[in-house]
Coordinates of C-alpha atoms and ligand atoms in Angstrom, one line a residue:
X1 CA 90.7 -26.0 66.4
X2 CA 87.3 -25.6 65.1
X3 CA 86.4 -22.8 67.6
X4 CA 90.1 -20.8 66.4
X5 CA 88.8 -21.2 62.7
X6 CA 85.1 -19.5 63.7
X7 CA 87.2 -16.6 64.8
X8 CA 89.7 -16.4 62.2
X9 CA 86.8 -15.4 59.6
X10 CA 86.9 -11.4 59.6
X11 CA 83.5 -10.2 60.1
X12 CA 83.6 -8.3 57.1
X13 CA 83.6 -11.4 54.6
X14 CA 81.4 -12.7 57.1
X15 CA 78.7 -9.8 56.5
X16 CA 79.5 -10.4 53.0
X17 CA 78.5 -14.1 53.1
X18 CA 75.0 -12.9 54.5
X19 CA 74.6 -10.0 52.5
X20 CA 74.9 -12.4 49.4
X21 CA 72.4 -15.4 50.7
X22 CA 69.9 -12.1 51.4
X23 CA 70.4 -10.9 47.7
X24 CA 70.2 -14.4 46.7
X25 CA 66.8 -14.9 48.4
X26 CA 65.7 -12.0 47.3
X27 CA 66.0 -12.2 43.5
X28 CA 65.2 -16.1 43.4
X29 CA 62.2 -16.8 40.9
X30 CA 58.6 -16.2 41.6
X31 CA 57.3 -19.5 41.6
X32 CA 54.7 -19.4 38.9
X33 CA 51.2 -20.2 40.5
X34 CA 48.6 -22.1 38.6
X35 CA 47.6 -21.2 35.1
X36 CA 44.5 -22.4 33.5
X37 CA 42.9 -21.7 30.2
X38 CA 39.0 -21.3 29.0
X39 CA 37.9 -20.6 25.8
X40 CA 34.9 -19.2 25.5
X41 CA 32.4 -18.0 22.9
X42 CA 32.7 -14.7 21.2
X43 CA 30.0 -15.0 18.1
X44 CA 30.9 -15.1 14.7
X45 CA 29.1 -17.1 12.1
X46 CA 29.6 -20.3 13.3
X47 CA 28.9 -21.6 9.6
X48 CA 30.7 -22.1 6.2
X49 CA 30.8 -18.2 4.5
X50 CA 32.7 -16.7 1.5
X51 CA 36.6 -16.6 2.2
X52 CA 37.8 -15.4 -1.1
X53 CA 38.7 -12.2 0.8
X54 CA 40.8 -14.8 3.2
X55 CA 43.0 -14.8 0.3
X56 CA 45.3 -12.1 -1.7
X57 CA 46.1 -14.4 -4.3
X58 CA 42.7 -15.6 -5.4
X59 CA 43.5 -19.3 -3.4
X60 CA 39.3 -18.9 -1.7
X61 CA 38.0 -17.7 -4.7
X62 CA 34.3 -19.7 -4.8
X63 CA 35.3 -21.4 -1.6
X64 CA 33.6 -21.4 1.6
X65 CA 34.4 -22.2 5.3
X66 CA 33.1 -22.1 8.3
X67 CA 34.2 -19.4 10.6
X68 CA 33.8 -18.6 14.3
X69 CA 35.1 -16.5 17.0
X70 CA 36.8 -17.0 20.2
X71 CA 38.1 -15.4 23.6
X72 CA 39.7 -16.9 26.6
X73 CA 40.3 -16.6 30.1
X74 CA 43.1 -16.9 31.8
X75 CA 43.9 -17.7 35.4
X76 CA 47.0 -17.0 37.3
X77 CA 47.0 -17.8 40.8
X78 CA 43.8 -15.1 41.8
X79 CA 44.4 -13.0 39.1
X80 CA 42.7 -13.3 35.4
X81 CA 43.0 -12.2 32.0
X82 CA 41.1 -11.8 28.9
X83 CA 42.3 -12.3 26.0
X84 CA 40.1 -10.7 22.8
X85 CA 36.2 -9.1 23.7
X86 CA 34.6 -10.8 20.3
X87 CA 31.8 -9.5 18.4
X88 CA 30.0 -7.0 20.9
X89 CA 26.9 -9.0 22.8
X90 CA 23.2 -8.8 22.4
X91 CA 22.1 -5.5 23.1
X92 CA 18.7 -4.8 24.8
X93 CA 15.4 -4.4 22.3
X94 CA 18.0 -4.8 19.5
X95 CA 17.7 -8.2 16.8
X96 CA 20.5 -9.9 17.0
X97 CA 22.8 -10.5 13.9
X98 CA 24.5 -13.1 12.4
X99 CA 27.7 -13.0 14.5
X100 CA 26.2 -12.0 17.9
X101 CA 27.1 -14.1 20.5
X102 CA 24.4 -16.6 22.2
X103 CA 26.0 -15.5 25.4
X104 CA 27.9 -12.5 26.5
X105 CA 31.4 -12.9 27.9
X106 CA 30.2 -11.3 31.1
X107 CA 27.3 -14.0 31.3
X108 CA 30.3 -16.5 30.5
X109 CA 32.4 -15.6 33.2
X110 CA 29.4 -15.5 35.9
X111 CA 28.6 -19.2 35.0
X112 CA 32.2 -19.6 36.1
X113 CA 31.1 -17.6 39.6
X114 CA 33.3 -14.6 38.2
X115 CA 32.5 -10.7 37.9
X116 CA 33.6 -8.1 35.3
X117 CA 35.6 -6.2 38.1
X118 CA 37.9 -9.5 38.9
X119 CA 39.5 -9.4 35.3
X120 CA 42.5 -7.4 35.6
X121 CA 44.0 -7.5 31.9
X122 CA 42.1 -7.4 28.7
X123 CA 44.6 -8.4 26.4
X124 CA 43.3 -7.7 22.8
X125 CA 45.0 -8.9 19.6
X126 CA 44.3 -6.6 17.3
X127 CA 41.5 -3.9 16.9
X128 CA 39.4 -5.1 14.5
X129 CA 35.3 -5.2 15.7
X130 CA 35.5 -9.0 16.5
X131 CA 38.1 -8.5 18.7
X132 CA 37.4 -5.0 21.1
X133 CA 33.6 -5.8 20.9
X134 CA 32.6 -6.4 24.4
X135 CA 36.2 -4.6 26.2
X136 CA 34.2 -1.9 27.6
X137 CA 32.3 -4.6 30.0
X138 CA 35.3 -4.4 32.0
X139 CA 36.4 -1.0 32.5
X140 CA 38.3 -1.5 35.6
X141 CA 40.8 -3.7 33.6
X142 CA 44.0 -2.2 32.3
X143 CA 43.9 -2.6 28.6
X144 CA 46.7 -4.3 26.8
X145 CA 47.3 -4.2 22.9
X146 CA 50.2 -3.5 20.9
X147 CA 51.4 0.0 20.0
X148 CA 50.9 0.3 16.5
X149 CA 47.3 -0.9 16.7
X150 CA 46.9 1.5 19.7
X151 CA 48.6 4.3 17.5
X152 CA 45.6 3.7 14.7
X153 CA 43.3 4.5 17.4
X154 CA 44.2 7.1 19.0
X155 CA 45.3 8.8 15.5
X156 CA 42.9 12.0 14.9
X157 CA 41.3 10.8 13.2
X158 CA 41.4 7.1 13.6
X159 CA 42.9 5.4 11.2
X160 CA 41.1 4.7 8.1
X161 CA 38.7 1.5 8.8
X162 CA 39.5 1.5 12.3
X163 CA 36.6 2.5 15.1
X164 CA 38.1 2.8 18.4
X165 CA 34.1 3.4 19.9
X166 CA 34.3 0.0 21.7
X167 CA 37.3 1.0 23.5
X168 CA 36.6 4.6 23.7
X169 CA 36.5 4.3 27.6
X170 CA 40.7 3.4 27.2
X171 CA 41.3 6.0 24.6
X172 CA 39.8 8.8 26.0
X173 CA 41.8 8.3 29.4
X174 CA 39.3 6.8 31.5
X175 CA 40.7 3.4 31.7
X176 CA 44.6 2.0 32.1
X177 CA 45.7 1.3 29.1
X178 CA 49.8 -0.3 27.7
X179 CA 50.7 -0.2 24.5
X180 CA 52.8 -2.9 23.9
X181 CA 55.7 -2.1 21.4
X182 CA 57.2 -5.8 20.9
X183 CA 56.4 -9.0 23.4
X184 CA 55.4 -8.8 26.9
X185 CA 55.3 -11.3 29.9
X186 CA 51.6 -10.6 31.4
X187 CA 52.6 -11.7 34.9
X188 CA 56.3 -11.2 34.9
X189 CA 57.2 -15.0 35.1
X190 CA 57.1 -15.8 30.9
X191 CA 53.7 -18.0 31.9
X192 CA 51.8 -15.6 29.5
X193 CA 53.3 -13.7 27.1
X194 CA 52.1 -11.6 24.1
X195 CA 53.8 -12.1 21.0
X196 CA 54.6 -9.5 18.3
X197 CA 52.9 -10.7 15.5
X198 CA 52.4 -7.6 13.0
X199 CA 51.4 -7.9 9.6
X200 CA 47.8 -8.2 9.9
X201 CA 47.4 -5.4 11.7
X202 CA 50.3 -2.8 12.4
X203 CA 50.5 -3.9 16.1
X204 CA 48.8 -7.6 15.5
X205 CA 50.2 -9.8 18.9
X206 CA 49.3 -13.4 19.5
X207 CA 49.2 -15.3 22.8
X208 CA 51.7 -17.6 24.5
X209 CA 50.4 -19.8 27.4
X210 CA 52.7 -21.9 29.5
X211 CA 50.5 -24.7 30.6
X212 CA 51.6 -27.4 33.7
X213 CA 49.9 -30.5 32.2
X214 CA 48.5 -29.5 28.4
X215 CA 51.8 -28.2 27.8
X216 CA 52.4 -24.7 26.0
X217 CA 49.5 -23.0 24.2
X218 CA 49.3 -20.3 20.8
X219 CA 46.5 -18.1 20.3
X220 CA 47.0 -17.1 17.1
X221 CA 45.0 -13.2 17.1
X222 CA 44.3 -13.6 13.6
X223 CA 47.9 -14.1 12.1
X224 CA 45.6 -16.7 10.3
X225 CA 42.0 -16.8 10.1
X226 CA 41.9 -20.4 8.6
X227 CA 44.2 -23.6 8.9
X228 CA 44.5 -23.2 4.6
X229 CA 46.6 -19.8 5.4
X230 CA 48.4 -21.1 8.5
X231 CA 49.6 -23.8 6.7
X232 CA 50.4 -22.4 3.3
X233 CA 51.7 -18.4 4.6
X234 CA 48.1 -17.3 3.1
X235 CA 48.0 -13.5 3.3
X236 CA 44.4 -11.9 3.7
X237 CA 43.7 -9.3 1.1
X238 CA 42.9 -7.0 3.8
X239 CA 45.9 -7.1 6.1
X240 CA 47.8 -4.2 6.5
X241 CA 51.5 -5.1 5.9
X242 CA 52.1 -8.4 3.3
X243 CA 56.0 -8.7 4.5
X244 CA 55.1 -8.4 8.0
X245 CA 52.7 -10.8 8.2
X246 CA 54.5 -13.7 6.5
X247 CA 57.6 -12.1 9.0
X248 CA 55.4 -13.2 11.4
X249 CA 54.0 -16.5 10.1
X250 CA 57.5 -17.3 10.0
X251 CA 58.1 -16.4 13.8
X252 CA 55.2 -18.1 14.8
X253 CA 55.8 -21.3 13.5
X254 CA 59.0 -21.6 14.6
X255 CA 58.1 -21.0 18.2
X256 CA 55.6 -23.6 17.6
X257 CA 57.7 -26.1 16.7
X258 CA 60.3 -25.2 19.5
X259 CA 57.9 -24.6 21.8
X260 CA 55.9 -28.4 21.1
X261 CA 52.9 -26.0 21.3
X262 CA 49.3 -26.7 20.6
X263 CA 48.5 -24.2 18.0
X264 CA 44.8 -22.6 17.9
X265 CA 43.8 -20.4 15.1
X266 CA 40.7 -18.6 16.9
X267 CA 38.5 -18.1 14.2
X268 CA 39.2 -21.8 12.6
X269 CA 36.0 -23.9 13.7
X270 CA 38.1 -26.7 13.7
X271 CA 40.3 -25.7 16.4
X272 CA 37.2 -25.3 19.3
X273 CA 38.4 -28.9 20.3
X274 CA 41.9 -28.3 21.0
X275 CA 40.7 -27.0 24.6
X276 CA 37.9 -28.4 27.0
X277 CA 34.3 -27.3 25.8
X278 CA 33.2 -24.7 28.1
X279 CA 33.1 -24.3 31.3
X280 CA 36.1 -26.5 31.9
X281 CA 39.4 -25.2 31.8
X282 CA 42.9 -26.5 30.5
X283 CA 46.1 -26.7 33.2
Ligands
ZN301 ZN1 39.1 -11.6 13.6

């Protein structure tokens, strides 16, 4: 009975059956490998400075707050990411100024037994100088920033304010560069996505990491400089688009709250401790 039943299956349903378990293999998930997080030290002040210009309706005027500047690393499996290139690093017979970094993000990563030429994304925020300032150290990576910030630089000429010279090495075609028009999953399995966040900047993104134990992670970019704007939809008087960037605030928050994320607002001195102090890394 058993053996008649084998044969009574036609061959072609048969092939069918295997032809679907093959597919079926095929398109299963990637499992997501481990992802850590390390912040590290990109300059700024590092002290309490004016903010008035924080503010477009005069909340910071006489105020002042301390203000720093952050970039991270980011591990997935063997490959890494950067996210923001700070204030650009010491540079040789030069004083350095108030926001120059103690320590170089290439100096960073070689405490952490890592070279320039293993980072494979620099992801950048936005392209203000605190951001792109140490990008060309790593001019094998392909260089990913949203299209409307990549538009200002590449413009002819660049777009008013904007100096593309620390990046110059992506803009002139010598490096792989992405625009990113909306979000985009880094590794392709939603570990680390870049979130569009415009307002600030016209192509502004912030950072979603997916964390095993800490949980899920937002960089903020600079959707807020300071927990007083985060918390109260503060607008900068020098953003470039007011709408968008309380658009965004409003997006951001949201995914927050759905998310359970830990939020970090990168310039905010009192978000360092959110994430291990350097060189240990959050999983
Ligand atoms: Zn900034």
């Amino acid at each position: 009975m058993k053996r008649a039943l084998q044969v009574a299956i036609p061959s072609a349903v048969l092939g069918s059956a295997l032809a679907f378990v093959v597919a079926a293999q095929t398109a299963a998930p990637a499992v997501t490998p481990e992802v850590t997080l390390t912040r590290l030290d990109c300059g700024g002040p590092n002290m309490p400075v004016d903010v008035a210009r924080f503010s477009d309706t005069n909340a910071f005027d006489g105020k002042k707050l301390a203000l720093t500047a952050s970039c991270y690393l980011i591990k997935h499996g063997e490959e890494y990411m950067l996210w923001d290139a700070g204030y650009p690093a010491a540079v040789a017979g030069a004083q350095p100024g108030p926001t120059t970094p103690k320590m170089s993000v290439v100096e960073q990563l070689a405490q952490l037994k890592l070279t320039p030429e293993q980072i494979k994304y620099v992801g950048i925020s936005h392209y203000h100088g605190d951001h792109i300032g140490q990008a060309g150290a790593f001019p094998g990576a392909t260089l990913l920033i949203g299209k409307g910030d990549w538009d200002a630089l590449t413009a002819t000429p660049p777009a008013q304010g904007v100096n593309p010279a620390p990046v110059a090495h992506w803009v002139s075609g010598g490096g792989k560069s992405e625009p990113v028009p909306r979000d985009k999953d880094v590794f392709g399995d939603g570990s680390v996505v870049m979130l569009d966040m415009p307002g600030h900047t016209p192509g502004h993104h912030s950072l979603l990491v997916k964390l095993k134990t800490k949980g899920n992670v937002l960089l903020s970019g600079d959707l807020a400089h300071l927990k007083e704007n985060y918390d109260s939809n503060g607008v900068p008087s020098f953003n470039t688009n007011r709408a968008d960037s309380i658009a965004s605030l409003d997006r951001f928050k949201k995914m927050a709250a759905n998310l359970k994320a830990t939020v970090i607002i990168q310039h905010d001195v009192r978000d360092v401790g959110k994430l291990p102090a350097f060189p240990a890394a959050a999983n």
